[in-house]
XYZ file of N, CA and C in Angstrom:
864
model
N 131.119 3.546 -70.004
C 131.318 2.787 -68.765
C 131.766 3.697 -67.627
N 132.667 4.751 -67.940
C 133.159 5.661 -66.899
C 132.018 6.490 -66.301
N 131.069 6.909 -67.172
C 129.936 7.705 -66.672
C 129.049 6.907 -65.752
N 128.978 5.590 -65.931
C 128.159 4.758 -65.056
C 128.799 4.551 -63.689
N 130.163 4.523 -63.616
C 130.853 4.280 -62.340
C 130.855 5.519 -61.444
N 130.949 6.734 -61.969
C 131.057 7.952 -61.155
C 129.670 8.524 -60.881
N 129.390 8.848 -59.624
C 128.069 9.435 -59.312
C 127.963 10.848 -59.851
N 126.751 11.322 -60.106
C 126.598 12.711 -60.597
C 126.948 13.707 -59.508
N 127.595 14.768 -59.903
C 128.021 15.818 -58.965
C 127.136 17.039 -59.155
N 126.516 17.492 -58.040
C 125.641 18.662 -58.117
C 126.477 19.936 -58.131
N 126.192 20.822 -59.003
C 126.982 22.068 -59.044
C 126.778 22.898 -57.791
N 127.868 23.510 -57.300
C 127.794 24.330 -56.106
C 127.250 25.709 -56.437
N 126.533 26.295 -55.481
C 126.020 27.656 -55.660
C 125.862 28.288 -54.279
N 125.815 29.605 -54.222
C 125.697 30.378 -52.984
C 124.415 31.193 -53.045
N 123.588 31.010 -52.020
C 122.343 31.762 -51.948
C 122.603 33.150 -51.377
N 122.039 34.152 -51.957
C 122.225 35.506 -51.376
C 121.499 35.621 -50.035
N 122.113 36.368 -49.091
C 121.523 36.546 -47.769
C 120.287 37.429 -47.851
N 119.238 36.994 -47.152
C 118.019 37.782 -47.098
C 118.083 38.747 -45.911
N 117.536 39.914 -46.053
C 117.545 40.846 -44.902
C 116.763 40.268 -43.724
N 117.339 40.461 -42.525
C 116.703 39.924 -41.315
C 115.363 40.595 -41.063
N 114.394 39.763 -40.650
C 113.074 40.295 -40.343
C 113.096 41.005 -38.992
N 112.325 42.025 -38.905
C 112.238 42.756 -37.635
C 111.604 41.879 -36.571
N 112.172 41.960 -35.352
C 111.639 41.146 -34.248
C 110.221 41.589 -33.918
N 109.311 40.611 -33.715
C 107.930 40.997 -33.390
C 107.863 41.706 -32.051
N 107.013 42.666 -32.007
C 106.846 43.435 -30.766
C 106.219 42.564 -29.706
N 106.615 42.734 -28.442
C 105.974 41.955 -27.362
C 104.470 42.183 -27.334
N 103.763 41.091 -26.971
C 102.305 41.172 -26.984
C 101.799 42.197 -25.999
N 102.505 42.337 -24.858
C 102.024 43.257 -23.835
C 102.229 44.714 -24.215
N 103.196 44.958 -25.199
C 103.482 46.337 -25.542
C 102.280 47.010 -26.179
N 101.475 46.234 -26.941
C 100.329 46.824 -27.617
C 99.074 46.805 -26.754
N 99.192 46.239 -25.559
C 98.025 46.152 -24.682
C 98.355 46.779 -23.337
N 98.275 48.087 -23.220
C 98.631 48.732 -21.940
C 97.710 48.328 -20.804
N 96.470 47.871 -21.111
C 95.552 47.494 -20.037
C 96.034 46.260 -19.294
N 96.909 45.420 -19.963
C 97.396 44.232 -19.277
C 98.272 44.572 -18.083
N 98.847 45.788 -18.072
C 99.676 46.181 -16.934
C 98.842 46.338 -15.673
N 97.555 46.536 -15.839
C 96.655 46.713 -14.694
C 95.727 45.516 -14.550
N 96.275 44.303 -14.783
C 95.459 43.102 -14.695
C 94.914 42.850 -13.302
N 95.649 43.342 -12.282
C 95.185 43.111 -10.908
C 93.923 43.912 -10.596
N 93.585 44.871 -11.486
C 92.386 45.665 -11.254
C 91.135 45.056 -11.894
N 91.332 44.000 -12.700
C 90.180 43.466 -13.442
C 89.113 42.922 -12.515
N 89.512 42.072 -11.544
C 88.518 41.473 -10.657
C 87.817 42.517 -9.778
N 88.570 43.472 -9.158
C 87.850 44.533 -8.431
C 86.910 45.318 -9.326
N 87.303 45.546 -10.586
C 86.417 46.270 -11.498
C 85.151 45.467 -11.777
N 85.291 44.140 -11.912
C 84.104 43.296 -12.135
C 83.176 43.357 -10.923
N 83.763 43.277 -9.719
C 82.941 43.346 -8.505
C 82.245 44.699 -8.386
N 82.964 45.772 -8.737
C 82.355 47.108 -8.680
C 81.213 47.222 -9.676
N 81.404 46.662 -10.871
C 80.338 46.714 -11.880
C 79.105 45.929 -11.409
N 79.323 44.772 -10.790
C 78.197 43.996 -10.276
C 77.465 44.757 -9.172
N 78.240 45.464 -8.319
C 77.613 46.249 -7.250
C 76.770 47.388 -7.827
N 77.264 48.013 -8.898
C 76.494 49.093 -9.531
C 75.197 48.547 -10.120
N 75.281 47.395 -10.794
C 74.072 46.785 -11.363
C 73.090 46.420 -10.255
N 73.613 45.892 -9.168
C 72.777 45.522 -8.018
C 72.066 46.761 -7.457
N 72.808 47.861 -7.270
C 72.215 49.077 -6.712
C 71.138 49.633 -7.640
N 71.407 49.645 -8.935
C 70.420 50.154 -9.887
C 69.164 49.278 -9.889
N 69.353 47.954 -9.819
C 68.195 47.059 -9.797
C 67.374 47.255 -8.527
N 68.059 47.466 -7.391
C 67.336 47.682 -6.134
C 66.542 48.984 -6.157
N 67.118 50.046 -6.728
C 66.406 51.320 -6.804
C 65.227 51.226 -7.769
N 65.386 50.452 -8.826
C 64.262 50.276 -9.758
C 63.149 49.451 -9.103
N 63.538 48.421 -8.290
C 62.540 47.580 -7.623
C 61.850 48.335 -6.500
N 62.617 49.210 -5.800
C 62.081 50.136 -4.784
C 61.327 49.399 -3.670
N 61.962 48.362 -3.130
C 61.369 47.645 -1.989
C 62.516 47.116 -1.137
N 62.866 47.856 -0.078
C 64.012 47.486 0.756
C 63.797 46.184 1.502
N 62.540 45.815 1.721
C 62.281 44.584 2.463
C 62.636 43.344 1.639
N 62.454 43.429 0.323
C 62.755 42.283 -0.535
C 64.133 42.367 -1.161
N 64.541 43.555 -1.566
C 65.832 43.694 -2.242
C 66.490 44.999 -1.825
N 67.271 44.989 -0.737
C 68.039 46.182 -0.379
C 69.189 46.384 -1.356
N 69.601 47.625 -1.488
C 70.671 47.944 -2.427
C 72.047 47.625 -1.884
N 73.038 47.802 -2.770
C 74.418 47.499 -2.381
C 74.896 48.458 -1.298
N 74.490 49.731 -1.390
C 74.930 50.713 -0.384
C 74.334 50.380 0.978
N 73.040 50.048 1.003
C 72.386 49.691 2.272
C 73.003 48.428 2.868
N 73.320 47.449 2.010
C 73.962 46.220 2.498
C 75.364 46.505 3.036
N 76.094 47.371 2.326
C 77.442 47.719 2.800
C 77.363 48.435 4.153
N 76.336 49.270 4.329
C 76.172 49.959 5.612
C 75.880 48.961 6.739
N 74.987 47.971 6.454
C 74.692 46.950 7.466
C 75.929 46.101 7.766
N 76.711 45.806 6.723
C 77.947 45.040 6.912
C 78.941 45.802 7.778
N 79.091 47.089 7.512
C 80.039 47.911 8.279
C 79.605 48.056 9.731
N 78.302 48.265 9.934
C 77.797 48.376 11.304
C 77.966 47.065 12.076
N 77.794 45.935 11.365
C 78.021 44.640 12.016
C 79.465 44.446 12.423
N 80.382 44.960 11.589
C 81.808 44.869 11.935
C 82.144 45.759 13.123
N 81.620 46.993 13.105
C 81.940 47.932 14.186
C 81.380 47.465 15.523
N 80.190 46.896 15.502
C 79.580 46.438 16.764
C 80.186 45.129 17.259
N 80.900 44.418 16.381
C 81.492 43.132 16.770
C 80.536 41.960 16.645
N 79.274 42.248 16.291
C 78.290 41.174 16.180
C 78.652 40.208 15.053
N 78.962 40.757 13.903
C 79.275 39.918 12.747
C 80.586 39.157 12.948
N 81.556 39.809 13.567
C 82.848 39.147 13.806
C 82.672 37.970 14.751
N 81.810 38.110 15.746
C 81.570 37.003 16.676
C 80.975 35.791 15.992
N 79.976 36.012 15.132
C 79.376 34.885 14.409
C 80.378 34.245 13.447
N 81.161 35.079 12.782
C 82.152 34.548 11.835
C 83.204 33.714 12.558
N 83.639 34.172 13.717
C 84.664 33.429 14.464
C 84.142 32.055 14.899
N 82.851 31.988 15.280
C 82.274 30.688 15.655
C 82.265 29.739 14.454
N 81.854 30.259 13.304
C 81.783 29.410 12.099
C 83.168 28.939 11.675
N 84.136 29.864 11.662
C 85.470 29.489 11.194
C 86.146 28.502 12.144
N 85.897 28.638 13.433
C 86.507 27.701 14.384
C 86.016 26.272 14.127
N 84.713 26.119 13.932
C 84.181 24.774 13.648
C 84.626 24.302 12.271
N 84.660 25.228 11.314
C 85.041 24.838 9.950
C 86.464 24.292 9.900
N 87.401 24.969 10.540
C 88.789 24.527 10.482
C 88.973 23.185 11.208
N 88.251 22.970 12.307
C 88.336 21.670 12.977
C 87.829 20.552 12.066
N 86.649 20.755 11.468
C 86.113 19.736 10.574
C 86.970 19.533 9.342
N 87.518 20.634 8.809
C 88.355 20.520 7.612
C 89.628 19.737 7.899
N 90.269 20.023 9.027
C 91.497 19.309 9.369
C 91.222 17.825 9.627
N 90.118 17.527 10.301
C 89.769 16.119 10.509
C 89.510 15.421 9.178
N 88.817 16.099 8.270
C 88.556 15.518 6.953
C 89.833 15.289 6.158
N 90.764 16.239 6.225
C 92.042 16.077 5.514
C 92.823 14.891 6.081
N 92.851 14.767 7.408
C 93.565 13.637 8.018
C 92.925 12.304 7.609
N 91.602 12.231 7.644
C 90.938 11.001 7.214
C 91.152 10.711 5.747
N 91.176 11.755 4.926
C 91.383 11.548 3.496
C 92.777 11.026 3.196
N 93.791 11.555 3.876
C 95.148 11.062 3.641
C 95.278 9.597 4.057
N 94.586 9.215 5.119
C 94.610 7.813 5.538
C 93.965 6.917 4.477
N 92.821 7.353 3.952
C 92.154 6.571 2.906
C 92.979 6.547 1.619
N 93.634 7.644 1.312
C 94.470 7.681 0.105
C 95.649 6.725 0.238
N 96.263 6.701 1.406
C 97.362 5.754 1.624
C 96.868 4.316 1.439
N 95.657 4.018 1.938
C 95.104 2.684 1.767
C 94.833 2.386 0.293
N 94.383 3.418 -0.458
C 94.034 3.212 -1.863
C 95.255 2.946 -2.729
N 96.396 3.549 -2.409
C 97.578 3.397 -3.256
C 98.520 2.317 -2.743
N 98.220 1.708 -1.596
C 99.147 0.737 -1.023
C 98.968 -0.658 -1.614
N 97.743 -1.069 -1.920
C 97.520 -2.401 -2.482
C 96.234 -2.411 -3.302
N 96.021 -3.509 -4.008
C 94.882 -3.590 -4.928
C 93.560 -3.660 -4.175
N 93.529 -4.401 -3.055
C 92.291 -4.493 -2.281
C 91.883 -3.121 -1.741
N 92.858 -2.392 -1.236
C 92.551 -1.060 -0.727
C 92.060 -0.141 -1.827
N 92.633 -0.278 -3.012
C 92.200 0.549 -4.137
C 90.746 0.260 -4.500
N 90.387 -1.026 -4.582
C 89.002 -1.358 -4.913
C 88.045 -0.945 -3.797
N 88.497 -1.059 -2.543
C 87.656 -0.649 -1.424
C 87.378 0.858 -1.464
N 88.428 1.653 -1.673
C 88.251 3.109 -1.685
C 87.462 3.541 -2.909
N 87.683 2.858 -4.057
C 86.881 3.187 -5.240
C 85.397 2.969 -4.969
N 85.084 1.867 -4.295
C 83.671 1.585 -3.982
C 83.099 2.609 -3.013
N 83.882 2.946 -1.978
C 83.384 3.896 -0.975
C 83.197 5.298 -1.560
N 84.146 5.738 -2.375
C 83.997 7.066 -2.978
C 82.831 7.107 -3.963
N 82.609 5.997 -4.682
C 81.456 5.963 -5.590
C 80.142 6.023 -4.824
N 80.131 5.457 -3.615
C 78.906 5.460 -2.812
C 78.661 6.802 -2.130
N 79.704 7.346 -1.490
C 79.489 8.477 -0.590
C 79.810 9.841 -1.198
N 80.611 9.889 -2.250
C 80.927 11.200 -2.814
C 79.702 11.905 -3.394
N 78.772 11.201 -4.084
C 77.574 11.907 -4.571
C 76.560 12.227 -3.471
N 76.749 11.696 -2.268
C 75.767 11.908 -1.202
C 75.966 13.288 -0.573
N 74.983 14.186 -0.647
C 75.149 15.521 -0.047
C 75.331 15.417 1.467
N 76.265 16.208 1.970
C 76.539 16.149 3.410
C 75.345 16.592 4.233
N 74.583 17.558 3.715
C 73.445 18.062 4.485
C 72.375 16.979 4.653
N 72.371 15.970 3.754
C 71.406 14.871 3.890
C 71.727 13.993 5.094
N 72.962 14.050 5.573
C 73.351 13.267 6.750
C 73.044 13.991 8.057
N 72.587 15.230 7.966
C 72.371 16.016 9.186
C 71.339 15.386 10.126
N 70.200 14.879 9.625
C 69.273 14.219 10.573
C 69.914 13.038 11.301
N 70.718 12.260 10.571
C 71.396 11.134 11.217
C 72.439 11.631 12.223
N 73.140 12.715 11.860
C 74.121 13.283 12.790
C 73.453 13.797 14.055
N 72.289 14.419 13.901
C 71.551 14.883 15.090
C 71.123 13.716 15.957
N 70.763 12.588 15.308
C 70.327 11.414 16.066
C 71.492 10.795 16.830
N 72.680 10.781 16.200
C 73.841 10.145 16.830
C 74.526 11.044 17.856
N 74.703 12.331 17.503
C 75.515 13.224 18.343
C 74.703 14.313 19.036
N 73.396 14.433 18.676
C 72.583 15.463 19.302
C 72.916 16.839 18.782
N 72.315 17.850 19.410
C 72.566 19.232 19.010
C 73.908 19.682 19.570
N 74.812 19.988 18.695
C 76.114 20.437 19.175
C 77.165 20.341 18.093
N 78.401 20.515 18.526
C 79.507 20.556 17.569
C 79.775 19.214 16.925
N 79.475 18.111 17.635
C 79.741 16.790 17.076
C 78.996 16.541 15.779
N 77.747 16.980 15.713
C 76.964 16.785 14.488
C 77.541 17.614 13.341
N 77.945 18.857 13.648
C 78.543 19.686 12.599
C 79.845 19.094 12.084
N 80.663 18.590 13.005
C 81.935 17.992 12.574
C 81.708 16.774 11.698
N 80.664 16.005 11.991
C 80.394 14.816 11.176
C 80.082 15.187 9.729
N 79.196 16.175 9.527
C 78.857 16.539 8.154
C 80.021 17.257 7.469
N 80.833 17.990 8.228
C 81.994 18.653 7.625
C 83.039 17.640 7.170
N 83.291 16.644 7.993
C 84.253 15.606 7.606
C 83.770 14.881 6.352
N 82.474 14.605 6.296
C 81.934 13.953 5.100
C 82.101 14.851 3.875
N 81.976 16.149 4.037
C 82.107 17.056 2.898
C 83.525 17.093 2.347
N 84.508 16.882 3.215
C 85.906 17.044 2.813
C 86.522 15.724 2.369
N 86.225 14.639 3.075
C 87.030 13.431 2.943
C 86.891 12.779 1.570
N 85.696 12.764 0.996
C 85.519 11.997 -0.253
C 86.059 12.703 -1.482
N 85.756 14.004 -1.691
C 86.378 14.639 -2.863
C 87.892 14.719 -2.778
N 88.428 14.930 -1.571
C 89.880 14.983 -1.449
C 90.504 13.613 -1.682
N 89.887 12.554 -1.172
C 90.403 11.202 -1.409
C 90.370 10.857 -2.885
N 89.281 11.215 -3.551
C 89.155 10.921 -4.980
C 90.238 11.622 -5.787
N 90.461 12.908 -5.517
C 91.467 13.659 -6.272
C 92.880 13.205 -5.941
N 93.158 12.982 -4.664
C 94.515 12.579 -4.277
C 94.851 11.191 -4.836
N 93.908 10.274 -4.783
C 94.152 8.930 -5.322
C 94.422 8.997 -6.821
N 93.611 9.797 -7.538
C 93.831 9.943 -8.979
C 95.190 10.573 -9.264
N 95.597 11.532 -8.434
C 96.902 12.155 -8.635
C 98.052 11.192 -8.435
N 97.989 10.357 -7.404
C 99.068 9.391 -7.172
C 99.116 8.337 -8.277
N 97.949 7.931 -8.784
C 97.930 6.922 -9.845
C 98.467 7.494 -11.159
N 98.355 8.802 -11.336
C 98.785 9.413 -12.593
C 100.271 9.747 -12.620
N 101.003 9.450 -11.543
C 102.447 9.723 -11.545
C 103.116 8.812 -12.583
N 103.849 9.368 -13.552
C 104.457 8.538 -14.606
C 105.504 7.575 -14.045
N 105.606 6.428 -14.718
C 106.621 5.446 -14.317
C 108.036 6.004 -14.490
N 108.181 6.940 -15.415
C 109.506 7.535 -15.631
C 109.999 8.231 -14.364
N 109.101 8.954 -13.699
C 109.499 9.623 -12.461
C 109.829 8.612 -11.369
N 109.039 7.551 -11.299
C 109.324 6.534 -10.286
C 110.699 5.904 -10.531
N 110.994 5.581 -11.811
C 112.288 4.975 -12.126
C 113.432 5.951 -11.867
N 113.169 7.246 -12.150
C 114.210 8.238 -11.869
C 114.495 8.306 -10.372
N 113.436 8.224 -9.575
C 113.642 8.221 -8.127
C 114.438 7.017 -7.664
N 114.137 5.848 -8.231
C 114.892 4.639 -7.839
C 116.352 4.762 -8.267
N 116.596 5.371 -9.437
C 117.981 5.541 -9.882
C 118.777 6.441 -8.938
N 118.094 7.369 -8.289
C 118.768 8.228 -7.305
C 118.834 7.581 -5.926
N 118.398 6.339 -5.841
C 118.468 5.636 -4.567
C 117.333 5.930 -3.623
N 116.250 6.520 -4.125
C 115.132 6.827 -3.251
C 114.242 5.608 -3.083
N 113.622 5.533 -1.925
C 112.709 4.425 -1.655
C 111.924 4.700 -0.387
N 110.800 4.017 -0.242
C 109.998 4.174 0.960
C 109.481 5.585 1.135
N 109.694 6.140 2.347
C 109.162 7.467 2.663
C 109.819 8.555 1.828
N 111.127 8.411 1.521
C 111.801 9.424 0.705
C 111.227 9.461 -0.702
N 110.858 8.303 -1.255
C 110.210 8.271 -2.570
C 108.865 8.985 -2.527
N 108.113 8.775 -1.449
C 106.799 9.412 -1.326
C 106.937 10.925 -1.206
N 107.874 11.378 -0.330
C 107.994 12.807 -0.061
C 108.641 13.575 -1.211
N 109.600 12.966 -1.905
C 110.355 13.707 -2.907
C 109.875 13.467 -4.328
N 109.146 12.408 -4.585
C 108.697 12.123 -5.947
C 107.175 12.095 -6.051
N 106.524 11.244 -5.263
C 105.095 11.014 -5.460
C 104.244 12.212 -5.060
N 104.490 12.763 -3.854
C 103.667 13.898 -3.415
C 103.864 15.134 -4.303
N 105.103 15.542 -4.647
C 105.220 16.682 -5.577
C 104.557 16.423 -6.926
N 104.635 15.193 -7.436
C 104.018 14.916 -8.737
C 102.501 14.931 -8.657
N 101.953 14.518 -7.512
C 100.494 14.472 -7.361
C 99.931 15.739 -6.741
N 100.798 16.727 -6.464
C 100.334 17.907 -5.739
C 99.244 18.707 -6.469
N 99.276 18.856 -7.815
C 98.154 19.580 -8.458
C 96.803 18.940 -8.168
N 96.734 17.619 -8.206
C 95.457 16.946 -7.909
C 95.093 17.098 -6.430
N 96.090 17.042 -5.545
C 95.812 17.199 -4.113
C 95.275 18.599 -3.824
N 95.880 19.624 -4.444
C 95.393 20.991 -4.228
C 93.979 21.172 -4.768
N 93.691 20.541 -5.912
C 92.321 20.619 -6.437
C 91.338 19.975 -5.470
N 91.716 18.842 -4.890
C 90.852 18.192 -3.911
C 90.656 19.031 -2.670
N 91.719 19.712 -2.224
C 91.592 20.589 -1.051
C 90.638 21.748 -1.331
N 90.731 22.326 -2.525
C 89.846 23.442 -2.865
C 88.391 22.985 -2.944
N 88.164 21.827 -3.551
C 86.788 21.323 -3.643
C 86.257 20.976 -2.252
N 87.089 20.328 -1.439
C 86.663 19.971 -0.086
C 86.362 21.188 0.762
N 87.206 22.241 0.618
C 86.970 23.478 1.369
C 85.640 24.109 0.971
N 85.357 24.175 -0.335
C 84.106 24.787 -0.801
C 82.895 23.983 -0.319
N 82.979 22.657 -0.414
C 81.870 21.825 0.064
C 81.654 22.018 1.569
N 82.740 22.071 2.323
C 82.615 22.205 3.774
C 82.019 23.556 4.157
N 82.419 24.615 3.468
C 81.940 25.966 3.795
C 80.438 26.077 3.549
N 79.969 25.587 2.388
C 78.537 25.691 2.092
C 77.728 24.750 2.987
N 78.296 23.592 3.332
C 77.593 22.665 4.220
C 77.450 23.252 5.618
N 78.506 23.934 6.087
C 78.446 24.523 7.429
C 77.364 25.594 7.515
N 77.290 26.469 6.508
C 76.276 27.528 6.535
C 74.871 26.910 6.527
N 74.655 25.901 5.684
C 73.340 25.247 5.633
C 73.017 24.560 6.957
N 74.005 23.899 7.557
C 73.765 23.199 8.819
C 73.492 24.179 9.949
N 74.173 25.325 9.940
C 73.944 26.319 10.988
C 72.544 26.918 10.899
N 71.982 26.978 9.715
C 70.602 27.439 9.594
C 69.663 26.508 10.353
N 69.909 25.187 10.236
C 69.075 24.213 10.933
C 69.342 24.261 12.425
N 70.617 24.331 12.806
C 70.957 24.367 14.231
C 70.411 25.627 14.875
N 70.463 26.738 14.149
C 69.977 27.980 14.712
C 68.491 27.956 14.958
N 67.760 27.291 14.063
C 66.305 27.258 14.213
C 65.868 26.283 15.298
N 66.765 25.407 15.753
C 66.368 24.425 16.747
C 66.948 24.714 18.121
N 68.161 25.240 18.170
C 68.778 25.420 19.482
C 69.099 26.874 19.796
N 68.934 27.769 18.806
C 69.242 29.169 19.065
C 70.724 29.444 19.110
N 71.563 28.524 18.679
C 73.004 28.736 18.659
C 73.523 28.475 17.251
N 74.627 29.091 16.945
C 75.210 28.876 15.637
C 76.123 30.003 15.259
N 76.626 29.953 14.044
C 77.553 30.953 13.582
C 76.924 31.875 12.556
N 77.597 31.998 11.425
C 77.153 32.927 10.400
C 75.812 32.509 9.796
N 75.565 31.213 9.656
C 74.271 30.752 9.157
C 73.137 31.151 10.084
N 73.385 31.073 11.386
C 72.367 31.491 12.355
C 72.144 32.992 12.296
N 73.189 33.760 12.054
C 73.048 35.215 11.892
C 72.118 35.524 10.718
N 72.287 34.810 9.607
C 71.417 35.029 8.441
C 69.985 34.635 8.772
N 69.831 33.488 9.432
C 68.479 33.007 9.762
C 67.780 33.962 10.733
N 68.499 34.420 11.741
C 67.914 35.321 12.732
C 67.552 36.665 12.098
N 68.393 37.167 11.227
C 68.104 38.440 10.559
C 66.873 38.317 9.677
N 66.690 37.166 9.048
C 65.490 36.961 8.224
C 64.238 36.939 9.090
N 64.314 36.296 10.272
C 63.152 36.267 11.160
C 62.768 37.665 11.644
N 63.770 38.527 11.820
C 63.513 39.885 12.295
C 63.286 40.877 11.156
N 63.213 40.346 9.911
C 62.963 41.163 8.708
C 64.041 42.222 8.487
N 65.267 41.926 8.932
C 66.410 42.780 8.602
C 67.048 42.238 7.321
N 66.418 42.554 6.190
C 66.899 41.976 4.936
C 68.299 42.463 4.584
N 68.616 43.698 4.963
C 69.965 44.191 4.676
C 71.014 43.388 5.438
N 70.676 42.929 6.658
C 71.609 42.080 7.405
C 71.713 40.686 6.770
N 70.602 40.199 6.205
C 70.659 38.917 5.491
C 71.642 39.006 4.330
N 71.532 40.095 3.569
C 72.460 40.283 2.442
C 73.883 40.505 2.947
N 74.015 41.196 4.089
C 75.362 41.389 4.644
C 75.978 40.043 5.058
N 75.145 39.153 5.629
C 75.654 37.820 5.978
C 76.045 37.020 4.754
N 75.206 37.095 3.707
C 75.544 36.384 2.472
C 76.821 36.955 1.842
N 76.956 38.284 1.878
C 78.181 38.889 1.349
C 79.403 38.449 2.150
N 79.227 38.280 3.462
C 80.348 37.811 4.283
C 80.762 36.395 3.895
N 79.775 35.541 3.621
C 80.081 34.175 3.168
C 80.900 34.219 1.874
N 80.486 35.085 0.946
C 81.196 35.187 -0.337
C 82.604 35.755 -0.132
N 82.714 36.801 0.691
C 84.023 37.432 0.894
C 85.006 36.475 1.566
N 84.534 35.688 2.528
C 85.432 34.719 3.175
C 85.874 33.655 2.165
N 84.942 33.216 1.306
C 85.316 32.245 0.275
C 86.360 32.813 -0.675
N 86.181 34.068 -1.098
C 87.169 34.692 -1.983
C 88.514 34.859 -1.282
N 88.474 35.229 -0.003
C 89.729 35.443 0.733
C 90.506 34.133 0.883
N 89.818 33.056 1.229
C 90.518 31.774 1.376
C 91.073 31.319 0.033
N 90.307 31.514 -1.033
C 90.756 31.100 -2.354
C 92.016 31.854 -2.781
N 92.019 33.193 -2.574
C 93.135 34.001 -3.064
C 94.324 33.997 -2.115
N 94.060 34.015 -0.811
C 95.165 34.146 0.142
C 95.824 32.796 0.418
N 95.029 31.750 0.552
C 95.577 30.447 0.946
C 95.920 29.590 -0.271
N 94.919 29.266 -1.072
C 95.145 28.275 -2.132
C 95.991 28.833 -3.276
N 95.735 30.068 -3.690
C 96.564 30.612 -4.763
C 98.002 30.840 -4.309
N 98.190 31.170 -3.026
C 99.561 31.285 -2.508
C 100.257 29.928 -2.509
N 99.523 28.871 -2.114
C 100.098 27.525 -2.149
C 100.472 27.123 -3.567
N 99.582 27.413 -4.528
C 99.883 27.067 -5.922
C 101.072 27.863 -6.447
N 101.177 29.130 -6.028
C 102.260 29.978 -6.534
C 103.624 29.505 -6.048
N 103.713 29.026 -4.809
C 105.025 28.626 -4.276
C 105.330 27.153 -4.556
N 104.377 26.413 -5.115
C 104.638 24.988 -5.376
C 104.485 24.666 -6.863
N 103.284 24.341 -7.294
C 103.100 23.783 -8.638
C 103.411 24.791 -9.741
N 103.082 26.085 -9.541
C 103.428 27.073 -10.577
C 104.923 27.339 -10.607
N 105.535 27.340 -9.447
C 106.985 27.552 -9.395
C 107.735 26.386 -10.023
N 107.186 25.188 -9.887
C 107.822 24.005 -10.468
C 107.478 23.812 -11.941
N 106.645 24.672 -12.521
C 106.275 24.546 -13.924
C 105.239 23.485 -14.201
N 104.495 23.055 -13.177
C 103.484 22.020 -13.364
C 102.117 22.609 -13.652
N 101.974 23.913 -13.525
C 100.686 24.559 -13.744
C 100.932 25.985 -14.192
N 100.134 26.457 -15.128
C 100.281 27.830 -15.611
C 99.485 28.787 -14.751
């Protein structure tokens, strides 16, 4: 009976200590090339330029395919003469006006989409209709409404920016967790303070993605539209420079204009958007 009342007692024992394992070496220690990560992209561009030059020399026809060296020479001469800078300044001035107008319109539509259910369904319908519509397809209508000039360019630029940015920003605001909203209310936030301190920071990764997509759409739309404007009115920016160089059979200048389009896109991506991401979403731990 006594053995049934008392629970079994496990005998005590002491485990011998195991020798500590050596700490694993840092991953970067075995990869010295990672210290020069900032050189990877320039190295890729240099390799592409070498392949381009070799292909041009093998093709041996400067009229159809000038080499990288010949294109770089035409690009440098365009910079020194100021011709290329003048065309670029015209394009960028119109681009920034259209981009800012598109951003302002997109924020207005986003506010309407997140404010009530009717606005949400309205914006969902409009984005489904107009987001797949290429902006360049609206150019004939823009010419009919605004004629040859800056008004037509601004119309297609605003269309290029407003819909992708509205779509991304609306999705970002809808994806804000209820936990963050409740935390904001617990701190006494409400109205504009809730929007500025909780909703916008939480939706900022989606907003930045929309800005990048809108910028890329606007840049390519502007170059395409300037090709049309240049062929009809003799005025335009970088797209007209490319079109005019093609008419005069300066193929190296055509490639120099195309390289300028690419370089400006890379510069805006690295200088503006990556800097914004570095000081906001990456600093806050929302993006790697």
